[in-house]
């Protein structure tokens, strides 16, 4: 039975079939249980831990996901690189449904979410200028393009609180700032990964144009889920190919994020 993993995947239930030799593990954390039981298995020669972001029964809305527990659980299993597939809305007319965006920047428009591990003891200031792993991004882009997937290299993901979608005015404001896509789960997931010195790469599948981009009745949850389900096989292939191509010994700066900092506790 596998009890360790090199790579973590946080995503939807359609990704379960990724793993061979899969085992389920209960992983306790100081922040409560993760979204669900962690599944550990293999993709080729790589050991992988999978967490369904919203829970198997989709019981956690975006603002209630136990983000801190999820990332802590992955690190405690040995994970040092994380892939995060998700559904997003496009703020750009030219990036329609089916486009894959590998963002390189992020804007936080959430409120009230626990977004740090370092909220007691003493202040710890972690660099977050570039939120995503440069190595993971490059590998994901190459894997997607080699499979013929229209892929946007870079762009800004704006994360909203949810669970409601944007108004047209909000959507137009986001676009006017030059931002590219909008989602509900990319923060604090990304910053918590950074606070644990984990590589983190977002695989953002455009499922719709956001409300301010085109006329109509606006985005619905049913449409988003239906489109993502139609593309889940493609996303599984991308995740698997990216996992196998990720470096076994990362040379990116993510792992040295905490070097020289006085942490108030020991990391798992």
mmCIF file of C-alpha atoms in Angstrom:
data_model
loop_
_atom_site.group_PDB
_atom_site.id
_atom_site.type_symbol
_atom_site.label_atom_id
_atom_site.label_comp_id
_atom_site.label_asym_id
_atom_site.label_seq_id
_atom_site.Cartn_x
_atom_site.Cartn_y
_atom_site.Cartn_z
ATOM 1 C CA UNK A 1 0.000 0.000 0.000
ATOM 2 C CA UNK A 2 1.265 3.446 -0.956
ATOM 3 C CA UNK A 3 1.429 5.874 1.943
ATOM 4 C CA UNK A 4 3.594 8.501 0.229
ATOM 5 C CA UNK A 5 3.219 10.524 -2.947
ATOM 6 C CA UNK A 6 5.419 12.860 -4.977
ATOM 7 C CA UNK A 7 2.682 14.772 -6.771
ATOM 8 C CA UNK A 8 -0.724 16.022 -5.653
ATOM 9 C CA UNK A 9 -3.811 16.622 -7.772
ATOM 10 C CA UNK A 10 -6.731 18.661 -6.465
ATOM 11 C CA UNK A 11 -9.717 18.466 -8.774
ATOM 12 C CA UNK A 12 -13.112 17.065 -9.633
ATOM 13 C CA UNK A 13 -14.501 13.579 -9.225
ATOM 14 C CA UNK A 14 -14.063 12.796 -12.924
ATOM 15 C CA UNK A 15 -10.332 12.472 -12.321
ATOM 16 C CA UNK A 16 -10.528 9.428 -10.039
ATOM 17 C CA UNK A 17 -9.806 7.011 -12.861
ATOM 18 C CA UNK A 18 -6.387 8.627 -13.303
ATOM 19 C CA UNK A 19 -4.722 6.415 -10.725
ATOM 20 C CA UNK A 20 -3.530 2.832 -10.916
ATOM 21 C CA UNK A 21 -3.114 0.684 -7.789
ATOM 22 C CA UNK A 22 -5.249 3.208 -5.903
ATOM 23 C CA UNK A 23 -5.661 3.116 -2.131
ATOM 24 C CA UNK A 24 -7.752 5.389 0.083
ATOM 25 C CA UNK A 25 -6.110 7.025 3.100
ATOM 26 C CA UNK A 26 -7.542 9.036 5.972
ATOM 27 C CA UNK A 27 -5.156 11.944 6.578
ATOM 28 C CA UNK A 28 -5.761 13.945 9.785
ATOM 29 C CA UNK A 29 -4.466 17.513 9.903
ATOM 30 C CA UNK A 30 -4.305 20.311 12.508
ATOM 31 C CA UNK A 31 -6.963 22.070 10.406
ATOM 32 C CA UNK A 32 -9.501 19.265 10.452
ATOM 33 C CA UNK A 33 -10.120 16.649 7.759
ATOM 34 C CA UNK A 34 -9.522 17.435 4.085
ATOM 35 C CA UNK A 35 -12.409 17.638 1.626
ATOM 36 C CA UNK A 36 -12.565 13.853 1.468
ATOM 37 C CA UNK A 37 -10.516 10.695 1.839
ATOM 38 C CA UNK A 38 -7.227 11.027 -0.052
ATOM 39 C CA UNK A 39 -6.678 8.532 -2.859
ATOM 40 C CA UNK A 40 -3.056 7.541 -3.439
ATOM 41 C CA UNK A 41 -1.924 5.602 -6.498
ATOM 42 C CA UNK A 42 0.332 5.728 -9.537
ATOM 43 C CA UNK A 43 0.474 7.352 -12.923
ATOM 44 C CA UNK A 44 3.215 5.533 -14.763
ATOM 45 C CA UNK A 45 6.246 5.630 -12.482
ATOM 46 C CA UNK A 46 5.004 8.568 -10.410
ATOM 47 C CA UNK A 47 3.165 8.307 -7.098
ATOM 48 C CA UNK A 48 0.174 10.642 -6.909
ATOM 49 C CA UNK A 49 -2.260 11.744 -4.194
ATOM 50 C CA UNK A 50 -5.696 12.941 -5.286
ATOM 51 C CA UNK A 51 -8.159 15.071 -3.310
ATOM 52 C CA UNK A 52 -11.620 15.926 -4.680
ATOM 53 C CA UNK A 53 -11.729 19.654 -4.041
ATOM 54 C CA UNK A 54 -15.456 19.875 -3.296
ATOM 55 C CA UNK A 55 -15.782 16.397 -1.777
ATOM 56 C CA UNK A 56 -17.066 13.329 -3.618
ATOM 57 C CA UNK A 57 -20.663 14.467 -3.252
ATOM 58 C CA UNK A 58 -19.785 18.097 -4.044
ATOM 59 C CA UNK A 59 -20.840 19.125 -0.534
ATOM 60 C CA UNK A 60 -18.363 21.982 -0.138
ATOM 61 C CA UNK A 61 -19.178 25.234 -1.946
ATOM 62 C CA UNK A 62 -16.119 27.262 -2.966
ATOM 63 C CA UNK A 63 -16.074 29.458 0.148
ATOM 64 C CA UNK A 64 -16.366 26.444 2.496
ATOM 65 C CA UNK A 65 -13.676 24.171 1.054
ATOM 66 C CA UNK A 66 -11.145 23.184 3.766
ATOM 67 C CA UNK A 67 -8.221 24.556 1.775
ATOM 68 C CA UNK A 68 -5.726 24.500 4.636
ATOM 69 C CA UNK A 69 -6.471 20.874 5.461
ATOM 70 C CA UNK A 70 -6.207 19.845 1.799
ATOM 71 C CA UNK A 71 -2.750 21.310 1.226
ATOM 72 C CA UNK A 72 -1.449 20.198 4.627
ATOM 73 C CA UNK A 73 -2.636 16.641 3.951
ATOM 74 C CA UNK A 74 -0.812 16.555 0.630
ATOM 75 C CA UNK A 75 2.448 17.818 2.083
ATOM 76 C CA UNK A 76 2.225 15.362 4.979
ATOM 77 C CA UNK A 77 2.097 12.551 2.390
ATOM 78 C CA UNK A 78 5.333 13.776 0.817
ATOM 79 C CA UNK A 79 3.825 15.814 -2.024
ATOM 80 C CA UNK A 80 5.980 18.685 -3.268
ATOM 81 C CA UNK A 81 4.298 19.449 -6.629
ATOM 82 C CA UNK A 82 0.567 20.151 -7.041
ATOM 83 C CA UNK A 83 -1.605 20.281 -10.161
ATOM 84 C CA UNK A 84 -4.943 22.054 -9.844
ATOM 85 C CA UNK A 85 -7.415 21.531 -12.699
ATOM 86 C CA UNK A 86 -10.544 23.689 -12.486
ATOM 87 C CA UNK A 87 -13.386 25.214 -14.479
ATOM 88 C CA UNK A 88 -13.246 28.963 -15.158
ATOM 89 C CA UNK A 89 -15.151 31.639 -17.020
ATOM 90 C CA UNK A 90 -13.473 33.653 -19.754
ATOM 91 C CA UNK A 91 -13.219 37.437 -19.570
ATOM 92 C CA UNK A 92 -11.963 37.595 -23.166
ATOM 93 C CA UNK A 93 -14.115 37.107 -26.256
ATOM 94 C CA UNK A 94 -11.208 35.392 -28.035
ATOM 95 C CA UNK A 95 -10.886 32.692 -25.338
ATOM 96 C CA UNK A 96 -14.044 30.665 -25.778
ATOM 97 C CA UNK A 97 -15.245 27.439 -24.157
ATOM 98 C CA UNK A 98 -12.692 24.673 -24.551
ATOM 99 C CA UNK A 99 -9.687 26.949 -24.266
ATOM 100 C CA UNK A 100 -7.079 25.912 -21.724
ATOM 101 C CA UNK A 101 -5.419 28.720 -19.793
ATOM 102 C CA UNK A 102 -2.246 28.176 -17.756
ATOM 103 C CA UNK A 103 -2.265 31.449 -15.767
ATOM 104 C CA UNK A 104 0.856 33.132 -14.475
ATOM 105 C CA UNK A 105 -0.841 35.744 -12.290
ATOM 106 C CA UNK A 106 -3.695 35.942 -9.805
ATOM 107 C CA UNK A 107 -5.987 38.536 -8.256
ATOM 108 C CA UNK A 108 -7.809 37.785 -4.998
ATOM 109 C CA UNK A 109 -11.368 39.110 -4.740
ATOM 110 C CA UNK A 110 -12.477 36.709 -1.996
ATOM 111 C CA UNK A 111 -13.405 37.656 1.545
ATOM 112 C CA UNK A 112 -13.425 35.826 4.851
ATOM 113 C CA UNK A 113 -11.504 32.733 3.766
ATOM 114 C CA UNK A 114 -8.712 31.412 5.977
ATOM 115 C CA UNK A 115 -5.770 32.131 3.725
ATOM 116 C CA UNK A 116 -2.639 31.535 5.803
ATOM 117 C CA UNK A 117 -1.041 29.000 8.101
ATOM 118 C CA UNK A 118 0.880 31.762 9.844
ATOM 119 C CA UNK A 119 -1.872 33.512 11.801
ATOM 120 C CA UNK A 120 -0.509 32.843 15.295
ATOM 121 C CA UNK A 121 2.822 33.073 17.082
ATOM 122 C CA UNK A 122 4.589 35.714 15.031
ATOM 123 C CA UNK A 123 4.373 37.244 11.572
ATOM 124 C CA UNK A 124 5.728 35.266 8.626
ATOM 125 C CA UNK A 125 5.810 37.098 5.298
ATOM 126 C CA UNK A 126 5.986 34.811 2.268
ATOM 127 C CA UNK A 127 6.805 36.031 -1.244
ATOM 128 C CA UNK A 128 3.900 35.639 -3.661
ATOM 129 C CA UNK A 129 4.878 37.914 -6.546
ATOM 130 C CA UNK A 130 4.658 35.025 -8.996
ATOM 131 C CA UNK A 131 1.938 32.711 -7.692
ATOM 132 C CA UNK A 132 2.542 29.694 -9.921
ATOM 133 C CA UNK A 133 5.418 27.288 -10.434
ATOM 134 C CA UNK A 134 7.353 28.242 -13.599
ATOM 135 C CA UNK A 135 8.475 24.663 -14.151
ATOM 136 C CA UNK A 136 5.006 23.192 -13.712
ATOM 137 C CA UNK A 137 3.539 25.800 -16.054
ATOM 138 C CA UNK A 138 6.063 25.024 -18.792
ATOM 139 C CA UNK A 139 5.472 21.278 -18.526
ATOM 140 C CA UNK A 140 1.671 21.669 -18.600
ATOM 141 C CA UNK A 141 1.768 23.959 -21.633
ATOM 142 C CA UNK A 142 3.986 21.554 -23.562
ATOM 143 C CA UNK A 143 1.788 18.582 -22.610
ATOM 144 C CA UNK A 144 -1.401 20.371 -23.687
ATOM 145 C CA UNK A 145 -0.033 21.645 -26.985
ATOM 146 C CA UNK A 146 1.453 18.260 -27.853
ATOM 147 C CA UNK A 147 -2.112 16.918 -27.633
ATOM 148 C CA UNK A 148 -3.456 19.635 -29.906
ATOM 149 C CA UNK A 149 -5.181 21.627 -27.163
ATOM 150 C CA UNK A 150 -5.548 25.364 -27.777
ATOM 151 C CA UNK A 151 -3.569 26.700 -24.829
ATOM 152 C CA UNK A 152 -3.029 30.222 -23.518
ATOM 153 C CA UNK A 153 0.418 30.669 -22.002
ATOM 154 C CA UNK A 154 -0.087 33.096 -19.133
ATOM 155 C CA UNK A 155 -2.915 35.345 -18.060
ATOM 156 C CA UNK A 156 -4.494 36.536 -14.846
ATOM 157 C CA UNK A 157 -6.994 34.475 -12.883
ATOM 158 C CA UNK A 158 -9.296 36.584 -10.707
ATOM 159 C CA UNK A 159 -10.826 34.565 -7.874
ATOM 160 C CA UNK A 160 -14.231 35.634 -6.567
ATOM 161 C CA UNK A 161 -15.893 34.589 -3.332
ATOM 162 C CA UNK A 162 -18.831 32.688 -4.791
ATOM 163 C CA UNK A 163 -20.947 30.740 -4.709
ATOM 164 C CA UNK A 164 -22.758 33.259 -6.906
ATOM 165 C CA UNK A 165 -21.418 34.192 -10.319
ATOM 166 C CA UNK A 166 -20.329 37.708 -11.272
ATOM 167 C CA UNK A 167 -22.720 40.488 -12.198
ATOM 168 C CA UNK A 168 -22.253 41.941 -15.677
ATOM 169 C CA UNK A 169 -20.757 45.096 -14.151
ATOM 170 C CA UNK A 170 -18.234 43.097 -12.116
ATOM 171 C CA UNK A 171 -17.338 40.988 -15.126
ATOM 172 C CA UNK A 172 -16.761 44.062 -17.302
ATOM 173 C CA UNK A 173 -14.662 45.645 -14.557
ATOM 174 C CA UNK A 174 -12.502 42.520 -14.318
ATOM 175 C CA UNK A 175 -11.992 42.559 -18.090
ATOM 176 C CA UNK A 176 -11.198 46.286 -18.108
ATOM 177 C CA UNK A 177 -8.342 45.610 -15.707
ATOM 178 C CA UNK A 178 -6.800 43.262 -18.247
ATOM 179 C CA UNK A 179 -7.625 40.066 -16.359
ATOM 180 C CA UNK A 180 -8.178 36.897 -18.363
ATOM 181 C CA UNK A 181 -10.335 34.334 -16.525
ATOM 182 C CA UNK A 182 -12.505 34.176 -13.422
ATOM 183 C CA UNK A 183 -12.965 31.322 -10.957
ATOM 184 C CA UNK A 184 -13.885 30.588 -7.342
ATOM 185 C CA UNK A 185 -11.308 28.105 -6.023
ATOM 186 C CA UNK A 186 -7.849 29.256 -7.105
ATOM 187 C CA UNK A 187 -7.356 31.251 -3.906
ATOM 188 C CA UNK A 188 -6.382 30.573 -1.154
ATOM 189 C CA UNK A 189 -5.354 27.201 -2.604
ATOM 190 C CA UNK A 190 -2.387 28.737 -4.415
ATOM 191 C CA UNK A 191 -1.055 30.851 -1.552
ATOM 192 C CA UNK A 192 -1.383 27.999 0.942
ATOM 193 C CA UNK A 193 0.698 25.857 -1.401
ATOM 194 C CA UNK A 194 3.324 28.605 -1.441
ATOM 195 C CA UNK A 195 3.289 28.814 2.370
ATOM 196 C CA UNK A 196 4.129 25.106 2.443
ATOM 197 C CA UNK A 197 6.875 25.531 -0.195
ATOM 198 C CA UNK A 198 4.936 23.468 -2.736
ATOM 199 C CA UNK A 199 5.014 23.916 -6.501
ATOM 200 C CA UNK A 200 1.494 24.802 -7.677
ATOM 201 C CA UNK A 201 0.203 24.843 -11.257
ATOM 202 C CA UNK A 202 -3.322 25.828 -12.291
ATOM 203 C CA UNK A 203 -4.898 24.024 -15.263
ATOM 204 C CA UNK A 204 -7.848 26.288 -16.049
ATOM 205 C CA UNK A 205 -10.456 25.028 -18.512
ATOM 206 C CA UNK A 206 -12.738 27.725 -19.929
ATOM 207 C CA UNK A 207 -16.309 26.441 -19.748
ATOM 208 C CA UNK A 208 -18.145 29.653 -20.644
ATOM 209 C CA UNK A 209 -17.838 33.351 -21.324
ATOM 210 C CA UNK A 210 -18.462 35.350 -18.168
ATOM 211 C CA UNK A 211 -21.602 37.476 -17.866
ATOM 212 C CA UNK A 212 -20.080 40.722 -19.109
ATOM 213 C CA UNK A 213 -18.482 39.268 -22.244
ATOM 214 C CA UNK A 214 -21.547 38.378 -24.300
ATOM 215 C CA UNK A 215 -25.305 38.860 -24.287
ATOM 216 C CA UNK A 216 -27.650 36.253 -22.856
ATOM 217 C CA UNK A 217 -28.959 35.146 -19.511
ATOM 218 C CA UNK A 218 -25.514 34.731 -17.939
ATOM 219 C CA UNK A 219 -23.664 31.740 -16.564
ATOM 220 C CA UNK A 220 -25.430 28.807 -14.901
ATOM 221 C CA UNK A 221 -23.918 26.082 -12.733
ATOM 222 C CA UNK A 222 -25.547 23.376 -14.824
ATOM 223 C CA UNK A 223 -23.899 24.654 -18.010
ATOM 224 C CA UNK A 224 -20.487 24.807 -16.357
ATOM 225 C CA UNK A 225 -20.715 21.265 -14.979
ATOM 226 C CA UNK A 226 -22.033 19.871 -18.263
ATOM 227 C CA UNK A 227 -19.219 21.394 -20.296
ATOM 228 C CA UNK A 228 -16.536 20.284 -17.848
ATOM 229 C CA UNK A 229 -17.944 16.742 -17.884
ATOM 230 C CA UNK A 230 -17.751 16.744 -21.683
ATOM 231 C CA UNK A 231 -14.050 17.566 -21.448
ATOM 232 C CA UNK A 232 -13.063 15.455 -18.458
ATOM 233 C CA UNK A 233 -11.383 12.762 -20.575
ATOM 234 C CA UNK A 234 -9.235 15.408 -22.198
ATOM 235 C CA UNK A 235 -8.367 16.860 -18.800
ATOM 236 C CA UNK A 236 -7.475 13.414 -17.450
ATOM 237 C CA UNK A 237 -5.057 12.947 -20.338
ATOM 238 C CA UNK A 238 -3.501 16.347 -19.717
ATOM 239 C CA UNK A 239 -3.075 15.716 -15.994
ATOM 240 C CA UNK A 240 -1.546 12.279 -16.611
ATOM 241 C CA UNK A 241 0.875 13.561 -19.257
ATOM 242 C CA UNK A 242 1.873 16.501 -17.067
ATOM 243 C CA UNK A 243 2.417 14.290 -14.030
ATOM 244 C CA UNK A 244 4.742 11.997 -15.945
ATOM 245 C CA UNK A 245 6.712 14.944 -17.364
ATOM 246 C CA UNK A 246 7.150 16.887 -14.107
ATOM 247 C CA UNK A 247 10.769 16.921 -12.896
ATOM 248 C CA UNK A 248 11.675 14.352 -10.266
ATOM 249 C CA UNK A 249 14.023 16.907 -8.716
ATOM 250 C CA UNK A 250 12.464 20.365 -9.158
ATOM 251 C CA UNK A 251 14.900 23.227 -9.692
ATOM 252 C CA UNK A 252 12.297 26.006 -9.514
ATOM 253 C CA UNK A 253 12.345 28.511 -6.616
ATOM 254 C CA UNK A 254 9.120 27.192 -5.024
ATOM 255 C CA UNK A 255 10.828 24.749 -2.694
ATOM 256 C CA UNK A 256 13.122 27.414 -1.238
ATOM 257 C CA UNK A 257 10.314 29.880 -0.508
ATOM 258 C CA UNK A 258 10.622 29.439 3.251
ATOM 259 C CA UNK A 259 14.411 29.412 3.439
ATOM 260 C CA UNK A 260 15.663 31.799 6.094
ATOM 261 C CA UNK A 261 12.217 32.426 7.578
ATOM 262 C CA UNK A 262 11.523 31.869 11.279
ATOM 263 C CA UNK A 263 8.499 29.580 11.179
ATOM 264 C CA UNK A 264 6.312 29.259 14.290
ATOM 265 C CA UNK A 265 5.923 25.501 13.822
ATOM 266 C CA UNK A 266 7.496 22.557 12.022
ATOM 267 C CA UNK A 267 6.095 21.608 8.643
ATOM 268 C CA UNK A 268 5.100 18.001 7.966
#
